[in-house]
mmCIF file of C-alpha atoms in Angstrom:
data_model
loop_
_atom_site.group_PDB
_atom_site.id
_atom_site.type_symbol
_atom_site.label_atom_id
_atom_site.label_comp_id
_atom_site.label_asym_id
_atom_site.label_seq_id
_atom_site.Cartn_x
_atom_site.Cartn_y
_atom_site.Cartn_z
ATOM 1 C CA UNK H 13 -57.195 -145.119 -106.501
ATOM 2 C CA UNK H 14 -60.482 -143.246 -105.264
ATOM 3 C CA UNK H 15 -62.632 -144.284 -107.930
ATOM 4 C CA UNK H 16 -61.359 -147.641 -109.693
ATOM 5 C CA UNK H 17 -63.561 -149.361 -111.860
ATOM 6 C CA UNK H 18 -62.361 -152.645 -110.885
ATOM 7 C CA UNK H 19 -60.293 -154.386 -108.632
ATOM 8 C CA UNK H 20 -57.441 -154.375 -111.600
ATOM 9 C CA UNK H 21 -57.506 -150.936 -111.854
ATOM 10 C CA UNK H 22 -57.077 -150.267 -108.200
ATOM 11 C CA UNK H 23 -54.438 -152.839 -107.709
ATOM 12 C CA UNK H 24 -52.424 -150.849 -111.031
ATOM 13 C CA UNK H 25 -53.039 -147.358 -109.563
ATOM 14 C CA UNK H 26 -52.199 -148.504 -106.338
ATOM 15 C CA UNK H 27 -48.449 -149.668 -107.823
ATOM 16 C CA UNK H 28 -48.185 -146.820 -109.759
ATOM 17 C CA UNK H 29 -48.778 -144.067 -106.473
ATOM 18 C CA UNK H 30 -45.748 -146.333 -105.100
ATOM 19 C CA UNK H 31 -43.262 -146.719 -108.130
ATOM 20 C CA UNK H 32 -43.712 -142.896 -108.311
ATOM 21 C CA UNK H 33 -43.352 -142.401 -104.615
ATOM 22 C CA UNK H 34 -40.971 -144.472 -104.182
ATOM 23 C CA UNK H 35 -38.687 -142.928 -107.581
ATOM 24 C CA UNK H 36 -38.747 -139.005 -106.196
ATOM 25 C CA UNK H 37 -37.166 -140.387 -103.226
ATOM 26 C CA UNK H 38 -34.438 -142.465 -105.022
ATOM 27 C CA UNK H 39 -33.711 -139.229 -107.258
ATOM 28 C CA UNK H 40 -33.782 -136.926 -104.735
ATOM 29 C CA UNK H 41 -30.843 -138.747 -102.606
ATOM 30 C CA UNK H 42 -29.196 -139.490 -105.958
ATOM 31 C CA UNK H 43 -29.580 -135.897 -106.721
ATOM 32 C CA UNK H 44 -27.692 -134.829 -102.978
ATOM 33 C CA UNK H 45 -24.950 -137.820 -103.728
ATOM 34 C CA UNK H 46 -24.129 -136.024 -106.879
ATOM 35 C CA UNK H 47 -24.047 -132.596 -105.745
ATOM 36 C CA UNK H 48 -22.134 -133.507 -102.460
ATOM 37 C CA UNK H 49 -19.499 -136.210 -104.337
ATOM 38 C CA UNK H 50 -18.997 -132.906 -107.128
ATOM 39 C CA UNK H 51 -18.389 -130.264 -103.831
ATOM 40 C CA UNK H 52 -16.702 -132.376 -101.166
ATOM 41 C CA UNK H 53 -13.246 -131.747 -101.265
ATOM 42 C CA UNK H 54 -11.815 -134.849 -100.132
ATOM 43 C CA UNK H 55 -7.569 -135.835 -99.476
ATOM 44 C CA UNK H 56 -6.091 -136.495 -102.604
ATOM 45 C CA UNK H 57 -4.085 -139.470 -102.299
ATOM 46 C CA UNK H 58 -2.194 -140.319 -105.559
ATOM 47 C CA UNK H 59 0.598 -142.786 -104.301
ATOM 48 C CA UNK H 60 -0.128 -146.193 -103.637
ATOM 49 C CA UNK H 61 3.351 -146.014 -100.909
ATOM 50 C CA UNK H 62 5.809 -148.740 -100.044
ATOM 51 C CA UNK H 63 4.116 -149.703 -97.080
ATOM 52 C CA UNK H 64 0.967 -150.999 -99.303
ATOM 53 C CA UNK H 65 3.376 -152.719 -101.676
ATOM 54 C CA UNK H 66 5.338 -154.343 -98.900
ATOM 55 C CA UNK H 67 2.480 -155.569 -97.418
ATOM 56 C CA UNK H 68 0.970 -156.497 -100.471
ATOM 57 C CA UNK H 69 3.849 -159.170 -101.427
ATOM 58 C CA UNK H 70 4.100 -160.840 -98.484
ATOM 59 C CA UNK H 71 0.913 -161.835 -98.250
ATOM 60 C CA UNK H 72 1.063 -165.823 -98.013
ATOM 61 C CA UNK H 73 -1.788 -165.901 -100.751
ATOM 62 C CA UNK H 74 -3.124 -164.123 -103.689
ATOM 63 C CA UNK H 75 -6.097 -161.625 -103.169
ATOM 64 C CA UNK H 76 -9.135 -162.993 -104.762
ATOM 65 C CA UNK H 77 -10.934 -161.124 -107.926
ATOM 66 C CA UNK H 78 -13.391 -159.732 -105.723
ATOM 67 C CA UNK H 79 -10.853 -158.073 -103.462
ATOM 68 C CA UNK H 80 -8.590 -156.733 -106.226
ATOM 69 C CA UNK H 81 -11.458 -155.133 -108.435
ATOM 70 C CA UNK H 82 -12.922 -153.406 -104.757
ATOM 71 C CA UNK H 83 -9.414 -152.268 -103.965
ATOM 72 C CA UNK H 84 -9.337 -150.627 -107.219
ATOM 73 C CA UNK H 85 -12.900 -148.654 -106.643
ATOM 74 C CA UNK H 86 -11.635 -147.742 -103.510
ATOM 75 C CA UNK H 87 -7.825 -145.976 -104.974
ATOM 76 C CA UNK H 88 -9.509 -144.323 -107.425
ATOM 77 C CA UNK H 89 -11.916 -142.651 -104.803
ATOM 78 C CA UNK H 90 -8.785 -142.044 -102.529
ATOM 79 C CA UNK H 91 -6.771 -140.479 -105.941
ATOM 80 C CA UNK H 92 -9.945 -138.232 -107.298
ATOM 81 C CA UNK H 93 -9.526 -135.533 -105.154
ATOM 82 C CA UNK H 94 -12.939 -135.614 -103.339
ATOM 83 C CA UNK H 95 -13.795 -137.108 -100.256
ATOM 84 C CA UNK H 96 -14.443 -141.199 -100.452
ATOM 85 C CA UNK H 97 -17.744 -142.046 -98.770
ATOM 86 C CA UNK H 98 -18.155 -146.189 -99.635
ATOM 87 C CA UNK H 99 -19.592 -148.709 -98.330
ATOM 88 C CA UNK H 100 -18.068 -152.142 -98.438
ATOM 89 C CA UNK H 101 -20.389 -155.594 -97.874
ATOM 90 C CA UNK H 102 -19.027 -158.841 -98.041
ATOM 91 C CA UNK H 103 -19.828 -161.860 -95.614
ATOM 92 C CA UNK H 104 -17.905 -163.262 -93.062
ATOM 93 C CA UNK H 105 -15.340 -164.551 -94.004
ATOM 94 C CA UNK H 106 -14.835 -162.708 -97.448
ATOM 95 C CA UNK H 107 -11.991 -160.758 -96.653
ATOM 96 C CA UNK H 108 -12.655 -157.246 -95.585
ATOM 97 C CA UNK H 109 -10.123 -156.664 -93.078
ATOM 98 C CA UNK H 110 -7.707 -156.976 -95.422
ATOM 99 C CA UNK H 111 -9.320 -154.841 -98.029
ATOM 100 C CA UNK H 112 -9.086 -152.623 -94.617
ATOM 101 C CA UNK H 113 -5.265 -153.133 -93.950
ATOM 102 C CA UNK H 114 -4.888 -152.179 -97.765
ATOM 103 C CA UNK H 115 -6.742 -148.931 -97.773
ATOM 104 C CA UNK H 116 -5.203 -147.838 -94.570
ATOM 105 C CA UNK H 117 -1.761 -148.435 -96.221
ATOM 106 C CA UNK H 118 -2.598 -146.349 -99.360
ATOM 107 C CA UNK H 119 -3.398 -143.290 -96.425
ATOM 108 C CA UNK H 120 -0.081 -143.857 -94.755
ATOM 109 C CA UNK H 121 2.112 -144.658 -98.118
ATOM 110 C CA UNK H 122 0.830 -140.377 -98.794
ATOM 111 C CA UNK H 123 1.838 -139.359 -95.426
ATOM 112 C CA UNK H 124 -1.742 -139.830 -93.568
ATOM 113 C CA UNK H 125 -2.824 -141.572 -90.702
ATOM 114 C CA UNK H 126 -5.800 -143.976 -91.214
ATOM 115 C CA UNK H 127 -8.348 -144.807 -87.934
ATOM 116 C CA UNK H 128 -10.160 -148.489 -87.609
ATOM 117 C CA UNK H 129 -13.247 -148.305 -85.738
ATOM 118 C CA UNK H 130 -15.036 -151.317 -84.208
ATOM 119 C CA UNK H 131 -18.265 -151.452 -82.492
ATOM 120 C CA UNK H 132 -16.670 -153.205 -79.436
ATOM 121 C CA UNK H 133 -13.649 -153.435 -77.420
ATOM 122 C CA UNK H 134 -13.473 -157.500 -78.215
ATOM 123 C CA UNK H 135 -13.709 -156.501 -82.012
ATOM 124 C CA UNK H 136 -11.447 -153.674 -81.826
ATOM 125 C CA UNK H 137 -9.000 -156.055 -80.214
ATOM 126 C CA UNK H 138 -9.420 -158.889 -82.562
ATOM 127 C CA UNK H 139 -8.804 -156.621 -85.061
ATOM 128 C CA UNK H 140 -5.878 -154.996 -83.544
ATOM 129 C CA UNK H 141 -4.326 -158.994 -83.118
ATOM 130 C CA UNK H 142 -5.013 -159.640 -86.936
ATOM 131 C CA UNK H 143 -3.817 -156.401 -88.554
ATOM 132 C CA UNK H 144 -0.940 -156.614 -86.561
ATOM 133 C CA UNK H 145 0.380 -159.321 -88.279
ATOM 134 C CA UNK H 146 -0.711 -158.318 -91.525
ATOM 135 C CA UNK H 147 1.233 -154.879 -90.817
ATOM 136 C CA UNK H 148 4.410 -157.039 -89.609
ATOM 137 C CA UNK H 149 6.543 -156.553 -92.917
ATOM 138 C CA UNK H 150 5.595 -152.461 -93.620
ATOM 139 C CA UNK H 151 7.473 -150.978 -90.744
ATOM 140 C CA UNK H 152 4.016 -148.800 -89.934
ATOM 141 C CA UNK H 153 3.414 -148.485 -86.276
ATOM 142 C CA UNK H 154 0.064 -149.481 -85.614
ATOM 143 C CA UNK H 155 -1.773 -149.117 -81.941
ATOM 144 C CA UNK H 156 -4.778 -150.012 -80.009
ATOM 145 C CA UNK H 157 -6.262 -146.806 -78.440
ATOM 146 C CA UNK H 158 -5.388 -146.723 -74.689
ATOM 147 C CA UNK H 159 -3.810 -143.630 -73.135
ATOM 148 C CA UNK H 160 -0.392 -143.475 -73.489
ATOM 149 C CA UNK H 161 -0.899 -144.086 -77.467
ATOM 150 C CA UNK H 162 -2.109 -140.667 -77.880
ATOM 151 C CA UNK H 163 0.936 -138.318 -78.046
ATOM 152 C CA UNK H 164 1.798 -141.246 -81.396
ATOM 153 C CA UNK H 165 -1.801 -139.794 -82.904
ATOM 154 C CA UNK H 166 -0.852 -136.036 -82.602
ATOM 155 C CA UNK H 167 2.699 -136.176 -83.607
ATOM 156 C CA UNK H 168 2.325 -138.933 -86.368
ATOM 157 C CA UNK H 169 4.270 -141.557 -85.556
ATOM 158 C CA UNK H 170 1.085 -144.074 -85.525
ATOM 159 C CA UNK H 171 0.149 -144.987 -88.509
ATOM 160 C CA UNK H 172 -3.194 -146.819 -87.988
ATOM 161 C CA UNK H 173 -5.360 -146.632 -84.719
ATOM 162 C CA UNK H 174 -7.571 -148.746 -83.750
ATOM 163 C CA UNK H 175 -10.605 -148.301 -81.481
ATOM 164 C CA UNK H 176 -14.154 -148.333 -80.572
ATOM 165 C CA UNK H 177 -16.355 -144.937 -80.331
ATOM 166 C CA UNK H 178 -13.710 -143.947 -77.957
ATOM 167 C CA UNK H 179 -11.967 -142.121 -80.849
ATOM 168 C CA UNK H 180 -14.499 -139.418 -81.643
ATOM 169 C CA UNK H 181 -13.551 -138.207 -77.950
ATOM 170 C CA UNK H 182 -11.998 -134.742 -77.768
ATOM 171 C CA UNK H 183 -9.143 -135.815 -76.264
ATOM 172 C CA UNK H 184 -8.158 -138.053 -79.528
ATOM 173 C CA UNK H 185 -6.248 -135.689 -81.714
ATOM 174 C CA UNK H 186 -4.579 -136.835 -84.871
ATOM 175 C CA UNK H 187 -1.597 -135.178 -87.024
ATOM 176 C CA UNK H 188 -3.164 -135.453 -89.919
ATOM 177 C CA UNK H 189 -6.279 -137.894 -90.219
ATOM 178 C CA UNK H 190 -6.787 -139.132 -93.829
ATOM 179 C CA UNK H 191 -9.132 -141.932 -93.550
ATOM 180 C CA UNK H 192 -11.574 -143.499 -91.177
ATOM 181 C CA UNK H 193 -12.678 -147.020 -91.580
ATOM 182 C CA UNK H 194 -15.644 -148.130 -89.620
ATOM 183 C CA UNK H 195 -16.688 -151.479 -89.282
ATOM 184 C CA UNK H 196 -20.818 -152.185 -88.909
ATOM 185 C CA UNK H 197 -22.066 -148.906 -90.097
ATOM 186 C CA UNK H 198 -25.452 -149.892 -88.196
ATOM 187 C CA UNK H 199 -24.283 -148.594 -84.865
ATOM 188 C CA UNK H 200 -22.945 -145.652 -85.983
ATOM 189 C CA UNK H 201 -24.825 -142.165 -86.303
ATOM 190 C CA UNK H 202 -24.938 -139.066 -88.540
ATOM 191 C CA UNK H 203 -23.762 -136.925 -85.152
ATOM 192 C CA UNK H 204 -21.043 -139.489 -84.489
ATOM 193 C CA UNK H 205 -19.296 -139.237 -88.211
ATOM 194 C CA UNK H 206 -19.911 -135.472 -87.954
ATOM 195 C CA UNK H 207 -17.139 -135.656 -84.799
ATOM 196 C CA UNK H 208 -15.059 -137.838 -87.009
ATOM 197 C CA UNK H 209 -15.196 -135.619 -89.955
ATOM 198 C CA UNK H 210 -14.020 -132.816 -87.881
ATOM 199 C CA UNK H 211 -10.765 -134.419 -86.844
ATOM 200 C CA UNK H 212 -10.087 -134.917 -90.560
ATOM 201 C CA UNK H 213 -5.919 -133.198 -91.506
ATOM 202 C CA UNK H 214 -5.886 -129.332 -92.097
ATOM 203 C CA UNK H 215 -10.374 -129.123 -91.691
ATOM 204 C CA UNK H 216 -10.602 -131.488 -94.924
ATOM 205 C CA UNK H 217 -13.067 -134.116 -93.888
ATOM 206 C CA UNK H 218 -11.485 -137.656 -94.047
ATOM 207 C CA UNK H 219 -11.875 -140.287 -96.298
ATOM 208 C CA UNK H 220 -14.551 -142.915 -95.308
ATOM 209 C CA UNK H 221 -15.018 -146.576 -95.713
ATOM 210 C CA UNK H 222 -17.837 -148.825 -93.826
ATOM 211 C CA UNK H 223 -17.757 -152.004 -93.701
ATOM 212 C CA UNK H 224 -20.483 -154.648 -93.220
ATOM 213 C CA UNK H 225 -20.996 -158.254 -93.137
ATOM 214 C CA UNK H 226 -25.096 -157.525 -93.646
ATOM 215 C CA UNK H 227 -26.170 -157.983 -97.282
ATOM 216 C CA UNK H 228 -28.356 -154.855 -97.854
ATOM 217 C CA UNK H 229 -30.203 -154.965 -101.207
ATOM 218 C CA UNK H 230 -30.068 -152.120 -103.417
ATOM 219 C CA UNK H 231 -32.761 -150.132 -103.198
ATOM 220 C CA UNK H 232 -32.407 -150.341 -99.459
ATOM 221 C CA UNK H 233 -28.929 -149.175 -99.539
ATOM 222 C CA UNK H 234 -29.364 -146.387 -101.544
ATOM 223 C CA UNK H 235 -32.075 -144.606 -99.168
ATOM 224 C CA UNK H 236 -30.258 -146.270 -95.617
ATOM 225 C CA UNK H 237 -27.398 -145.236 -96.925
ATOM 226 C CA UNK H 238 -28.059 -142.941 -99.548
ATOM 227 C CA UNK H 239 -24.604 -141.333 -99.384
ATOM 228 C CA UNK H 240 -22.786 -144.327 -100.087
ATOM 229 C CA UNK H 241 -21.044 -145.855 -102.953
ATOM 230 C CA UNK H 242 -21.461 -149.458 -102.549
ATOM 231 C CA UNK H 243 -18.375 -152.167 -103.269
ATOM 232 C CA UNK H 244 -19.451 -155.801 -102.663
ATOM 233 C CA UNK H 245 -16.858 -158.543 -101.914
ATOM 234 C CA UNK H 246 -18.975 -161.265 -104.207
ATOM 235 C CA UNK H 247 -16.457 -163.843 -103.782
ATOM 236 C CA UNK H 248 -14.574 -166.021 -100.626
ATOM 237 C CA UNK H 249 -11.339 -167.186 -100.973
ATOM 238 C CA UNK H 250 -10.349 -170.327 -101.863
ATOM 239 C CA UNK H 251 -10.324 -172.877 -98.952
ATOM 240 C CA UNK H 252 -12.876 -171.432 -97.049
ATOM 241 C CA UNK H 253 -15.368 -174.035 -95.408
ATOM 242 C CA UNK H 254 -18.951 -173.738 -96.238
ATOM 243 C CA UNK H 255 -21.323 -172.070 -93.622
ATOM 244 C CA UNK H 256 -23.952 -174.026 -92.873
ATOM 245 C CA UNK H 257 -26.961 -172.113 -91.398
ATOM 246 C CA UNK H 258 -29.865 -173.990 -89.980
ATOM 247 C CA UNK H 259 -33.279 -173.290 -88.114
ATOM 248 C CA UNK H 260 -34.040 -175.558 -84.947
ATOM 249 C CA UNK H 261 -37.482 -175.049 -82.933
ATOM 250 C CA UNK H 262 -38.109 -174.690 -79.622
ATOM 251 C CA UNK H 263 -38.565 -178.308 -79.434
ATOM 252 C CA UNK H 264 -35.666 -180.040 -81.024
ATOM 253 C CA UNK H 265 -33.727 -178.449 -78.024
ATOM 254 C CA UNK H 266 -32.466 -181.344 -76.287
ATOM 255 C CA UNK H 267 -31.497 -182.637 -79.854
ATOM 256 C CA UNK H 268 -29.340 -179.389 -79.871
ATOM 257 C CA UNK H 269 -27.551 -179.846 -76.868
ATOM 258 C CA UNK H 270 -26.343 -183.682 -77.551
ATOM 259 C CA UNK H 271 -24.940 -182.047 -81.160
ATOM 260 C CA UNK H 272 -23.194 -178.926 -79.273
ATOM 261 C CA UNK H 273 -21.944 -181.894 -76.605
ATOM 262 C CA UNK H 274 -20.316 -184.373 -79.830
ATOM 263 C CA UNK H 275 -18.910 -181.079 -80.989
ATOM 264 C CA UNK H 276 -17.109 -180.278 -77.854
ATOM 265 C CA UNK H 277 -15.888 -183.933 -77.622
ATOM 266 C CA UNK H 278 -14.553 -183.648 -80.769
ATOM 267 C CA UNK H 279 -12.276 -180.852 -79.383
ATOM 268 C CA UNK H 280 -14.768 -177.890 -80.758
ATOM 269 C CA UNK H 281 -16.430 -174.935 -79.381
ATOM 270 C CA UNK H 282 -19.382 -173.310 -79.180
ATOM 271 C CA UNK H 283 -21.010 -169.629 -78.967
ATOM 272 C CA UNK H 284 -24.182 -168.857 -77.739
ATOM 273 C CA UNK H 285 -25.732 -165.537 -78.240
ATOM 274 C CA UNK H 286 -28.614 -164.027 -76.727
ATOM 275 C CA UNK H 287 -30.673 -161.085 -78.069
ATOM 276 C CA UNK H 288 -30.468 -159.201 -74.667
ATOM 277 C CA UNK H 289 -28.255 -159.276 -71.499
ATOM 278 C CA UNK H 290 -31.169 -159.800 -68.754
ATOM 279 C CA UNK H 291 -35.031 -159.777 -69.016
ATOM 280 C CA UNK H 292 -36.929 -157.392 -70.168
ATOM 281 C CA UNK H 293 -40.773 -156.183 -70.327
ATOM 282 C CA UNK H 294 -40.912 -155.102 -73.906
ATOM 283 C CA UNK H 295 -39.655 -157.940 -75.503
ATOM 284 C CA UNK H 296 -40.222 -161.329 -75.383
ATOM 285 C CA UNK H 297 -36.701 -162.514 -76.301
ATOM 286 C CA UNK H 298 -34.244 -165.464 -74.723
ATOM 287 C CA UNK H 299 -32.259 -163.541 -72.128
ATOM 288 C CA UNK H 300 -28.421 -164.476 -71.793
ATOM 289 C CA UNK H 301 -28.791 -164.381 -67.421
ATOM 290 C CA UNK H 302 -31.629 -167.471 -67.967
ATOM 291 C CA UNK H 303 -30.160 -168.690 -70.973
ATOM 292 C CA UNK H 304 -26.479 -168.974 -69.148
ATOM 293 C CA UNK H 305 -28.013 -170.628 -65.608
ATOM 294 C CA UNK H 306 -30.170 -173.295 -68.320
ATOM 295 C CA UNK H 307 -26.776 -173.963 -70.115
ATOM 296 C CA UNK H 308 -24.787 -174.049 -67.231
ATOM 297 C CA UNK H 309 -27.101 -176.881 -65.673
ATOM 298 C CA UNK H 310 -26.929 -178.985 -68.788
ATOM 299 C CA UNK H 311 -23.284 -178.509 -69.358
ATOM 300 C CA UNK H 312 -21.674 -179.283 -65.718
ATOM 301 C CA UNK H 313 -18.249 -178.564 -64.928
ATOM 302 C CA UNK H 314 -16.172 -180.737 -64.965
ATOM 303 C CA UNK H 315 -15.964 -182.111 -68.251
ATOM 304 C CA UNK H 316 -17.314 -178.338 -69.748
ATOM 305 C CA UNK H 317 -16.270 -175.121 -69.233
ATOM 306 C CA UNK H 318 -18.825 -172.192 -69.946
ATOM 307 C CA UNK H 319 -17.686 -168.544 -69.720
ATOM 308 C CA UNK H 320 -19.743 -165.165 -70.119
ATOM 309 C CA UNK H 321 -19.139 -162.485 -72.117
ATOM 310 C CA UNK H 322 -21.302 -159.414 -72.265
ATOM 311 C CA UNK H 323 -20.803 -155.348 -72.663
ATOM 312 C CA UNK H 324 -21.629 -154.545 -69.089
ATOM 313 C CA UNK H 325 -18.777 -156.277 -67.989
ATOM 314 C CA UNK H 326 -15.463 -154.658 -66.873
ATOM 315 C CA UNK H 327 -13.121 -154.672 -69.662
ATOM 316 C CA UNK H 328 -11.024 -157.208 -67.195
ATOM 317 C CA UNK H 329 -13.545 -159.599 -66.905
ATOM 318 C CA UNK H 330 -14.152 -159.555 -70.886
ATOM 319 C CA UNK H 331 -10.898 -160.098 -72.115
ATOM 320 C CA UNK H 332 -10.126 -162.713 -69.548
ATOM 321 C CA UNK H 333 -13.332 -164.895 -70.405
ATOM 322 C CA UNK H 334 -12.085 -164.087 -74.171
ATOM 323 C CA UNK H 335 -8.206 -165.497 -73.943
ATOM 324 C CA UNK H 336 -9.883 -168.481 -71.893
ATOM 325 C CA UNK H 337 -11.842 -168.908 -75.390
ATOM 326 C CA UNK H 338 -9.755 -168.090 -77.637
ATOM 327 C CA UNK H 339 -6.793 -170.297 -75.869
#
């Protein structure tokens, strides 16, 4: 690199200071994944349960390859005896939540409880409505975390919980914890889990499962999340529409708005989401306050109807603008 004799030769030391740079790192987190995955003690969990199975035949279709070879990887971490720590990718759309349901059954069906953790209160309580039903023929009393809910966690009768980052609080004690599923990894820190862990039945650290719709390529996963197995959901099920994903400048806007107007006449909706809440210094980014007064003068009420949802609202305010939506 310091004395090349040609441009070749400084271009192949040059990759060669990487690749080796770049191959201590990989082996030194491979090296900590294989001396943590051989000393944490994890649950063992070698019953699938009824409440899997029941749930498992009534679903109204069959689980696609993807699902069933992913729900495999995932009981034979929950069966080995040492502590699962996966995570699971798979787009929108793909099926994860009920990969989810499944591996929350297989903790309850050994006499654990199993704790679903959204980044959001309007996630947490979609996935409260959907699981619900999914739960409907097991028996297994599943609960959104409020306050009343929490003499169910410490004397076991919930099954499943399902929250935001309001579960790592103190006051949140379970019977026996046996695995925590946390949906978009991103948001969550080391400190956070550490909490989690802690809660874990009899001081053994829970199992753990992460789920994201963000394809991470491998090399990235291993050193973001170097302590992860990775399961990908490869696969949609049948039936699903195609996503369409398109890029529209700055000035094709108008042509945007006449679309999102057909769409609405044709009985559709639309989301809008801005990068940040109000305006800021730093960043040069569409702000939703702006962006909301703009869409609200080019979509008048009456005929249209435009609602605001954002997390500095009350809780009230959210979930009313969300049933509007959603009704």
């Amino acid at each position: 690199v310091h004395f090349p004799s040609d441009q070749n030769a400084l271009e192949k030391a040059r990759y060669r200071l990487k690749w080796e740079e770049l191959f201590l790192l990989q082996l030194s987190l491979l090296k900590q994944k294989y001396v943590r995955s051989r000393s944490a003690v994890g649950i063992p969990m070698p019953k699938v349960g009824t409440a899997f199975n029941a749930c498992y035949s009534a679903l109204p279709y069959e689980l696609t390859g993807a699902q069933k070879r992913v729900i495999k990887e995932i009981r034979s971490d929950m069966m080995s005896g040492r502590q699962m720590n996966r995570l699971l990718q798979g787009d929108v759309g793909s099926g994860k939540t009920m990969v989810a349901v499944l591996s929350a059954l297989i903790a309850v069906g050994n006499g654990y409880q199993a704790c679903i953790m959204a980044p959001t209160e309007v996630l947490a309580q979609q996935h409260y409505a959907n699981i619900s039903k999914y739960l409907a023929p097991t028996g297994v009393r599943c609960e959104l975390l409020i306050g009343p809910i929490l003499e169910g966690l410490a004397d076991g009768s919930v099954g499943i919980v399902i929250g935001t980052h309001a579960l790592i609080e103190d006051t949140v004690i379970f019977k026996n914890l046996g695995l925590a599923i946390i949906d978009e990894q991103h948001r969550f820190g080391v400190e956070q889990r550490a909490r989690l862990w802690a809660k874990g039945a009899s001081g053994v650290p829970p199992h753990v499962l992460v789920m994201t719709a963000t394809p991470i390529p491998r090399t990235l996963a291993m050193t973001f999340y170097g302590d992860l197995d990775v399961s990908v959901i490869d696969e949609m099920p049948p039936g699903r529409k195609p996503i369409q994903t398109m890029l529209i400048g700055e000035g094709k806007r108008p042509q945007l708005y006449n679309f999102m107007k057909k769409e609405i006449a044709a009985g559709r909706q639309v989301f809008v989401v801005y990068p940040l809440i109000f305006e800021s210094e730093k960043v040069d980014y569409q702000n939703l306050e702006a962006g909301y007064e703009n869409i609200v003068s080019r979509f008048p009420f009456p005929p249209y109807k435009v609602a605001i949802v954002h997390g500095q609202q009350t809780s009230e305010v959210k979930q009313f603008n969300m049933d509007a939506f959603s009704a």
